[in-house]
Amino acid sequence: MPAIQDFIGQIPIDQLAGKLGTDRQTALAAVHAALPSLLAGMQANASSPEGANALRSAIAQHDGSLLEGGVDLDQVDEQDGEKIVGHVLGGNRTALESQLNGATPEGFDLGGLVRKALPLLAPLVMSFLAKSGGRESAEAGGTDLGSLLGGLLGGPSPAAGGQSPAAGGPEGIDLGGILGSLFGRK
């Protein structure tokens, strides 16, 4: 399973920077904060049977087409992204954005950019999961979501006895601590 850096390499950061109204480096910082947050939320949801079934169902509704032939963010359904983010993060979304406000060494409002980036990135993540784990496998209920998400985050799944990785964020940001406080891990 490819790690999160491989996935980030597929995202057109320059196009994202244009959509976010910022420079490339800041857009990349937003991606490095948003993706681990989204994946950690999915992993937390998948830890219960109901959450795992809901995530499998959502993966089965997506395919890998958003990632084929190069990602074009203009093809991403942001309304679908908003729904995904709402289901995955729920009330933690506002807390995440608040904790990321002023989180960079320069005091930049990363939370506002993450708020804008999440609906663009969420459908890409679902497409990636459908492609990596197999949409058909998700439809059949055979996807090991803990391993799939843990592998993408670059570490073992908590269900497999491992700790969820403290996903590295932009320099100076304790993203692992932020995610731990949101999703109940230390």
PDB file of C-alpha atoms in Angstrom:
ATOM      1  CA  MET A   1       0.000   0.000   0.000  1.00  0.00           C
ATOM      2  CA  PRO A   2       1.429   3.360  -0.955  1.00  0.00           C
ATOM      3  CA  ALA A   3       2.068   5.811   1.831  1.00  0.00           C
ATOM      4  CA  ILE A   4       0.512   9.236   2.093  1.00  0.00           C
ATOM      5  CA  GLN A   5       3.474  10.888   0.344  1.00  0.00           C
ATOM      6  CA  ASP A   6       2.774   8.835  -2.784  1.00  0.00           C
ATOM      7  CA  PHE A   7      -0.817  10.025  -2.703  1.00  0.00           C
ATOM      8  CA  ILE A   8       0.215  13.651  -2.166  1.00  0.00           C
ATOM      9  CA  GLY A   9       2.469  13.315  -5.210  1.00  0.00           C
ATOM     10  CA  GLN A  10      -0.653  12.792  -7.351  1.00  0.00           C
ATOM     11  CA  ILE A  11      -2.292  16.039  -6.222  1.00  0.00           C
ATOM     12  CA  PRO A  12      -1.732  19.031  -8.520  1.00  0.00           C
ATOM     13  CA  ILE A  13      -0.445  21.367  -5.806  1.00  0.00           C
ATOM     14  CA  ASP A  14      -0.187  24.370  -8.154  1.00  0.00           C
ATOM     15  CA  GLN A  15      -3.836  23.962  -9.159  1.00  0.00           C
ATOM     16  CA  LEU A  16      -4.820  23.547  -5.503  1.00  0.00           C
ATOM     17  CA  ALA A  17      -2.861  26.680  -4.579  1.00  0.00           C
ATOM     18  CA  GLY A  18      -4.862  28.590  -7.189  1.00  0.00           C
ATOM     19  CA  LYS A  19      -8.151  27.301  -5.784  1.00  0.00           C
ATOM     20  CA  LEU A  20      -7.075  28.149  -2.233  1.00  0.00           C
ATOM     21  CA  GLY A  21      -5.765  31.570  -3.241  1.00  0.00           C
ATOM     22  CA  THR A  22      -2.309  30.949  -1.830  1.00  0.00           C
ATOM     23  CA  ASP A  23       1.195  29.958  -2.861  1.00  0.00           C
ATOM     24  CA  ARG A  24       2.408  26.425  -3.578  1.00  0.00           C
ATOM     25  CA  GLN A  25       4.284  25.970  -0.284  1.00  0.00           C
ATOM     26  CA  THR A  26       1.307  27.043   1.832  1.00  0.00           C
ATOM     27  CA  ALA A  27      -1.059  24.847  -0.204  1.00  0.00           C
ATOM     28  CA  LEU A  28       1.271  21.908   0.383  1.00  0.00           C
ATOM     29  CA  ALA A  29       1.259  22.678   4.122  1.00  0.00           C
ATOM     30  CA  ALA A  30      -2.562  22.618   4.035  1.00  0.00           C
ATOM     31  CA  VAL A  31      -2.489  19.229   2.287  1.00  0.00           C
ATOM     32  CA  HIS A  32      -0.034  17.870   4.856  1.00  0.00           C
ATOM     33  CA  ALA A  33      -2.464  18.919   7.607  1.00  0.00           C
ATOM     34  CA  ALA A  34      -5.732  17.991   5.884  1.00  0.00           C
ATOM     35  CA  LEU A  35      -4.958  14.505   4.578  1.00  0.00           C
ATOM     36  CA  PRO A  36      -3.722  12.910   7.810  1.00  0.00           C
ATOM     37  CA  SER A  37      -6.678  14.504   9.598  1.00  0.00           C
ATOM     38  CA  LEU A  38      -9.126  13.054   7.110  1.00  0.00           C
ATOM     39  CA  LEU A  39      -7.479   9.629   7.149  1.00  0.00           C
ATOM     40  CA  ALA A  40      -7.299   9.580  10.951  1.00  0.00           C
ATOM     41  CA  GLY A  41     -11.008  10.415  11.058  1.00  0.00           C
ATOM     42  CA  MET A  42     -11.747   7.561   8.670  1.00  0.00           C
ATOM     43  CA  GLN A  43      -9.603   5.231  10.750  1.00  0.00           C
ATOM     44  CA  ALA A  44     -11.419   6.288  13.939  1.00  0.00           C
ATOM     45  CA  ASN A  45     -14.796   5.726  12.271  1.00  0.00           C
ATOM     46  CA  ALA A  46     -13.708   2.338  10.906  1.00  0.00           C
ATOM     47  CA  SER A  47     -12.857   1.147  14.415  1.00  0.00           C
ATOM     48  CA  SER A  48     -16.546   0.422  15.062  1.00  0.00           C
ATOM     49  CA  PRO A  49     -18.535  -2.106  13.017  1.00  0.00           C
ATOM     50  CA  GLU A  50     -21.131   0.521  12.077  1.00  0.00           C
ATOM     51  CA  GLY A  51     -18.499   3.041  11.038  1.00  0.00           C
ATOM     52  CA  ALA A  52     -16.589   0.428   9.051  1.00  0.00           C
ATOM     53  CA  ASN A  53     -19.746  -0.601   7.208  1.00  0.00           C
ATOM     54  CA  ALA A  54     -20.581   3.033   6.422  1.00  0.00           C
ATOM     55  CA  LEU A  55     -17.074   3.651   5.100  1.00  0.00           C
ATOM     56  CA  ARG A  56     -17.152   0.458   3.005  1.00  0.00           C
ATOM     57  CA  SER A  57     -20.458   1.598   1.547  1.00  0.00           C
ATOM     58  CA  ALA A  58     -19.015   5.025   0.729  1.00  0.00           C
ATOM     59  CA  ILE A  59     -15.925   3.487  -0.897  1.00  0.00           C
ATOM     60  CA  ALA A  60     -18.180   1.235  -2.990  1.00  0.00           C
ATOM     61  CA  GLN A  61     -19.896   4.376  -4.339  1.00  0.00           C
ATOM     62  CA  HIS A  62     -16.602   5.744  -5.669  1.00  0.00           C
ATOM     63  CA  ASP A  63     -14.119   4.523  -8.231  1.00  0.00           C
ATOM     64  CA  GLY A  64     -10.551   5.341  -9.146  1.00  0.00           C
ATOM     65  CA  SER A  65     -11.428   7.528 -12.133  1.00  0.00           C
ATOM     66  CA  LEU A  66     -10.506  10.821 -10.417  1.00  0.00           C
ATOM     67  CA  LEU A  67      -6.909   9.593 -10.247  1.00  0.00           C
ATOM     68  CA  GLU A  68      -6.656   8.244 -13.783  1.00  0.00           C
ATOM     69  CA  GLY A  69      -4.755  10.269 -16.333  1.00  0.00           C
ATOM     70  CA  GLY A  70      -3.637  12.825 -13.761  1.00  0.00           C
ATOM     71  CA  VAL A  71      -5.781  14.595 -11.201  1.00  0.00           C
ATOM     72  CA  ASP A  72      -7.769  17.637 -12.332  1.00  0.00           C
ATOM     73  CA  LEU A  73      -9.310  19.391  -9.334  1.00  0.00           C
ATOM     74  CA  ASP A  74     -11.952  20.935 -11.605  1.00  0.00           C
ATOM     75  CA  GLN A  75     -13.391  17.404 -11.940  1.00  0.00           C
ATOM     76  CA  VAL A  76     -13.787  16.979  -8.170  1.00  0.00           C
ATOM     77  CA  ASP A  77     -17.348  17.182  -6.827  1.00  0.00           C
ATOM     78  CA  GLU A  78     -16.897  19.537  -3.876  1.00  0.00           C
ATOM     79  CA  GLN A  79     -20.464  18.937  -2.663  1.00  0.00           C
ATOM     80  CA  ASP A  80     -19.659  15.239  -2.391  1.00  0.00           C
ATOM     81  CA  GLY A  81     -16.455  16.277  -0.622  1.00  0.00           C
ATOM     82  CA  GLU A  82     -18.407  18.329   1.918  1.00  0.00           C
ATOM     83  CA  LYS A  83     -20.622  15.315   2.646  1.00  0.00           C
ATOM     84  CA  ILE A  84     -17.610  13.030   3.059  1.00  0.00           C
ATOM     85  CA  VAL A  85     -15.877  15.481   5.389  1.00  0.00           C
ATOM     86  CA  GLY A  86     -19.079  15.917   7.398  1.00  0.00           C
ATOM     87  CA  HIS A  87     -19.442  12.160   7.868  1.00  0.00           C
ATOM     88  CA  VAL A  88     -15.778  11.564   8.621  1.00  0.00           C
ATOM     89  CA  LEU A  89     -14.923  14.477  10.888  1.00  0.00           C
ATOM     90  CA  GLY A  90     -18.336  15.523  12.180  1.00  0.00           C
ATOM     91  CA  GLY A  91     -17.951  18.005  15.036  1.00  0.00           C
ATOM     92  CA  ASN A  92     -14.192  17.493  15.004  1.00  0.00           C
ATOM     93  CA  ARG A  93     -13.920  19.539  11.808  1.00  0.00           C
ATOM     94  CA  THR A  94     -14.382  22.874  13.574  1.00  0.00           C
ATOM     95  CA  ALA A  95     -12.030  21.836  16.375  1.00  0.00           C
ATOM     96  CA  LEU A  96      -9.391  20.801  13.831  1.00  0.00           C
ATOM     97  CA  GLU A  97      -9.647  24.105  11.983  1.00  0.00           C
ATOM     98  CA  SER A  98      -9.480  26.049  15.247  1.00  0.00           C
ATOM     99  CA  GLN A  99      -6.398  24.161  16.412  1.00  0.00           C
ATOM    100  CA  LEU A 100      -4.679  24.819  13.086  1.00  0.00           C
ATOM    101  CA  ASN A 101      -5.331  28.569  13.187  1.00  0.00           C
ATOM    102  CA  GLY A 102      -1.981  30.183  13.784  1.00  0.00           C
ATOM    103  CA  ALA A 103      -0.367  26.747  13.973  1.00  0.00           C
ATOM    104  CA  THR A 104       2.497  27.522  11.613  1.00  0.00           C
ATOM    105  CA  PRO A 105       5.693  29.080  12.934  1.00  0.00           C
ATOM    106  CA  GLU A 106       4.694  32.247  11.080  1.00  0.00           C
ATOM    107  CA  GLY A 107       1.268  32.250  12.788  1.00  0.00           C
ATOM    108  CA  PHE A 108      -0.539  31.638   9.483  1.00  0.00           C
ATOM    109  CA  ASP A 109      -4.216  30.594   9.478  1.00  0.00           C
ATOM    110  CA  LEU A 110      -3.755  27.055   8.235  1.00  0.00           C
ATOM    111  CA  GLY A 111      -7.210  26.101   9.545  1.00  0.00           C
ATOM    112  CA  GLY A 112      -8.946  28.302   6.980  1.00  0.00           C
ATOM    113  CA  LEU A 113      -7.016  26.690   4.152  1.00  0.00           C
ATOM    114  CA  VAL A 114      -7.695  23.210   5.502  1.00  0.00           C
ATOM    115  CA  ARG A 115     -11.412  24.096   5.604  1.00  0.00           C
ATOM    116  CA  LYS A 116     -11.222  24.941   1.871  1.00  0.00           C
ATOM    117  CA  ALA A 117      -8.970  22.009   0.962  1.00  0.00           C
ATOM    118  CA  LEU A 118     -10.871  19.187   2.696  1.00  0.00           C
ATOM    119  CA  PRO A 119     -13.843  19.106   0.253  1.00  0.00           C
ATOM    120  CA  LEU A 120     -11.403  18.980  -2.664  1.00  0.00           C
ATOM    121  CA  LEU A 121      -9.262  16.261  -1.136  1.00  0.00           C
ATOM    122  CA  ALA A 122     -11.967  13.989   0.335  1.00  0.00           C
ATOM    123  CA  PRO A 123     -13.285  12.684  -3.021  1.00  0.00           C
ATOM    124  CA  LEU A 124      -9.688  12.053  -4.112  1.00  0.00           C
ATOM    125  CA  VAL A 125      -9.106  10.009  -0.955  1.00  0.00           C
ATOM    126  CA  MET A 126     -12.263   7.977  -1.597  1.00  0.00           C
ATOM    127  CA  SER A 127     -11.170   7.419  -5.194  1.00  0.00           C
ATOM    128  CA  PHE A 128      -7.722   6.370  -3.983  1.00  0.00           C
ATOM    129  CA  LEU A 129      -9.208   3.972  -1.420  1.00  0.00           C
ATOM    130  CA  ALA A 130     -11.574   2.504  -4.017  1.00  0.00           C
ATOM    131  CA  LYS A 131      -8.673   1.991  -6.396  1.00  0.00           C
ATOM    132  CA  SER A 132      -6.212   0.713  -3.762  1.00  0.00           C
ATOM    133  CA  GLY A 133      -8.529  -1.487  -1.741  1.00  0.00           C
ATOM    134  CA  GLY A 134     -10.688  -2.467  -4.611  1.00  0.00           C
ATOM    135  CA  ARG A 135     -14.173  -1.101  -5.024  1.00  0.00           C
ATOM    136  CA  GLU A 136     -15.451  -4.631  -5.553  1.00  0.00           C
ATOM    137  CA  SER A 137     -13.828  -5.740  -2.297  1.00  0.00           C
ATOM    138  CA  ALA A 138     -15.561  -2.891  -0.462  1.00  0.00           C
ATOM    139  CA  GLU A 139     -18.878  -3.832  -2.060  1.00  0.00           C
ATOM    140  CA  ALA A 140     -18.390  -7.388  -0.816  1.00  0.00           C
ATOM    141  CA  GLY A 141     -17.450  -6.155   2.663  1.00  0.00           C
ATOM    142  CA  GLY A 142     -13.980  -7.657   2.341  1.00  0.00           C
ATOM    143  CA  THR A 143     -11.850  -4.543   2.685  1.00  0.00           C
ATOM    144  CA  ASP A 144      -9.638  -4.472   5.788  1.00  0.00           C
ATOM    145  CA  LEU A 145     -10.097  -0.761   6.395  1.00  0.00           C
ATOM    146  CA  GLY A 146      -7.732  -0.570   9.361  1.00  0.00           C
ATOM    147  CA  SER A 147      -4.859  -1.969   7.328  1.00  0.00           C
ATOM    148  CA  LEU A 148      -5.768   0.056   4.255  1.00  0.00           C
ATOM    149  CA  LEU A 149      -5.896   3.355   6.152  1.00  0.00           C
ATOM    150  CA  GLY A 150      -2.961   2.509   8.407  1.00  0.00           C
ATOM    151  CA  GLY A 151      -0.889   1.643   5.357  1.00  0.00           C
ATOM    152  CA  LEU A 152      -1.761   4.911   3.682  1.00  0.00           C
ATOM    153  CA  LEU A 153      -0.851   6.828   6.824  1.00  0.00           C
ATOM    154  CA  GLY A 154       2.446   4.968   6.836  1.00  0.00           C
ATOM    155  CA  GLY A 155       2.023   2.804   9.913  1.00  0.00           C
ATOM    156  CA  PRO A 156       0.164  -0.122  11.417  1.00  0.00           C
ATOM    157  CA  SER A 157      -3.507   0.068  12.138  1.00  0.00           C
ATOM    158  CA  PRO A 158      -4.540   0.550  15.772  1.00  0.00           C
ATOM    159  CA  ALA A 159      -6.672  -2.587  15.430  1.00  0.00           C
ATOM    160  CA  ALA A 160      -3.522  -4.536  14.585  1.00  0.00           C
ATOM    161  CA  GLY A 161      -1.968  -3.530  17.880  1.00  0.00           C
ATOM    162  CA  GLY A 162      -0.091  -0.551  16.515  1.00  0.00           C
ATOM    163  CA  GLN A 163      -0.371   3.089  17.297  1.00  0.00           C
ATOM    164  CA  SER A 164      -1.816   5.404  14.713  1.00  0.00           C
ATOM    165  CA  PRO A 165       1.167   7.269  13.381  1.00  0.00           C
ATOM    166  CA  ALA A 166       1.730  10.834  14.400  1.00  0.00           C
ATOM    167  CA  ALA A 167       1.447  11.998  10.857  1.00  0.00           C
ATOM    168  CA  GLY A 168       4.035  14.603  10.144  1.00  0.00           C
ATOM    169  CA  GLY A 169       2.664  17.980   9.343  1.00  0.00           C
ATOM    170  CA  PRO A 170       4.291  21.151   8.198  1.00  0.00           C
ATOM    171  CA  GLU A 171       7.386  22.137  10.138  1.00  0.00           C
ATOM    172  CA  GLY A 172       6.573  23.343  13.637  1.00  0.00           C
ATOM    173  CA  ILE A 173       3.079  21.826  13.809  1.00  0.00           C
ATOM    174  CA  ASP A 174       2.387  18.980  16.235  1.00  0.00           C
ATOM    175  CA  LEU A 175      -0.149  17.356  13.945  1.00  0.00           C
ATOM    176  CA  GLY A 176       0.067  14.071  15.850  1.00  0.00           C
ATOM    177  CA  GLY A 177      -0.912  15.870  19.053  1.00  0.00           C
ATOM    178  CA  ILE A 178      -3.767  17.690  17.343  1.00  0.00           C
ATOM    179  CA  LEU A 179      -5.123  14.479  15.814  1.00  0.00           C
ATOM    180  CA  GLY A 180      -4.726  12.629  19.099  1.00  0.00           C
ATOM    181  CA  SER A 181      -6.749  15.249  20.926  1.00  0.00           C
ATOM    182  CA  LEU A 182      -9.488  15.123  18.290  1.00  0.00           C
ATOM    183  CA  PHE A 183      -9.765  11.371  17.920  1.00  0.00           C
ATOM    184  CA  GLY A 184      -8.971  10.244  21.457  1.00  0.00           C
ATOM    185  CA  ARG A 185      -5.430   8.942  20.992  1.00  0.00           C
ATOM    186  CA  LYS A 186      -2.377  10.010  22.899  1.00  0.00           C
TER     187      LYS A 186
END
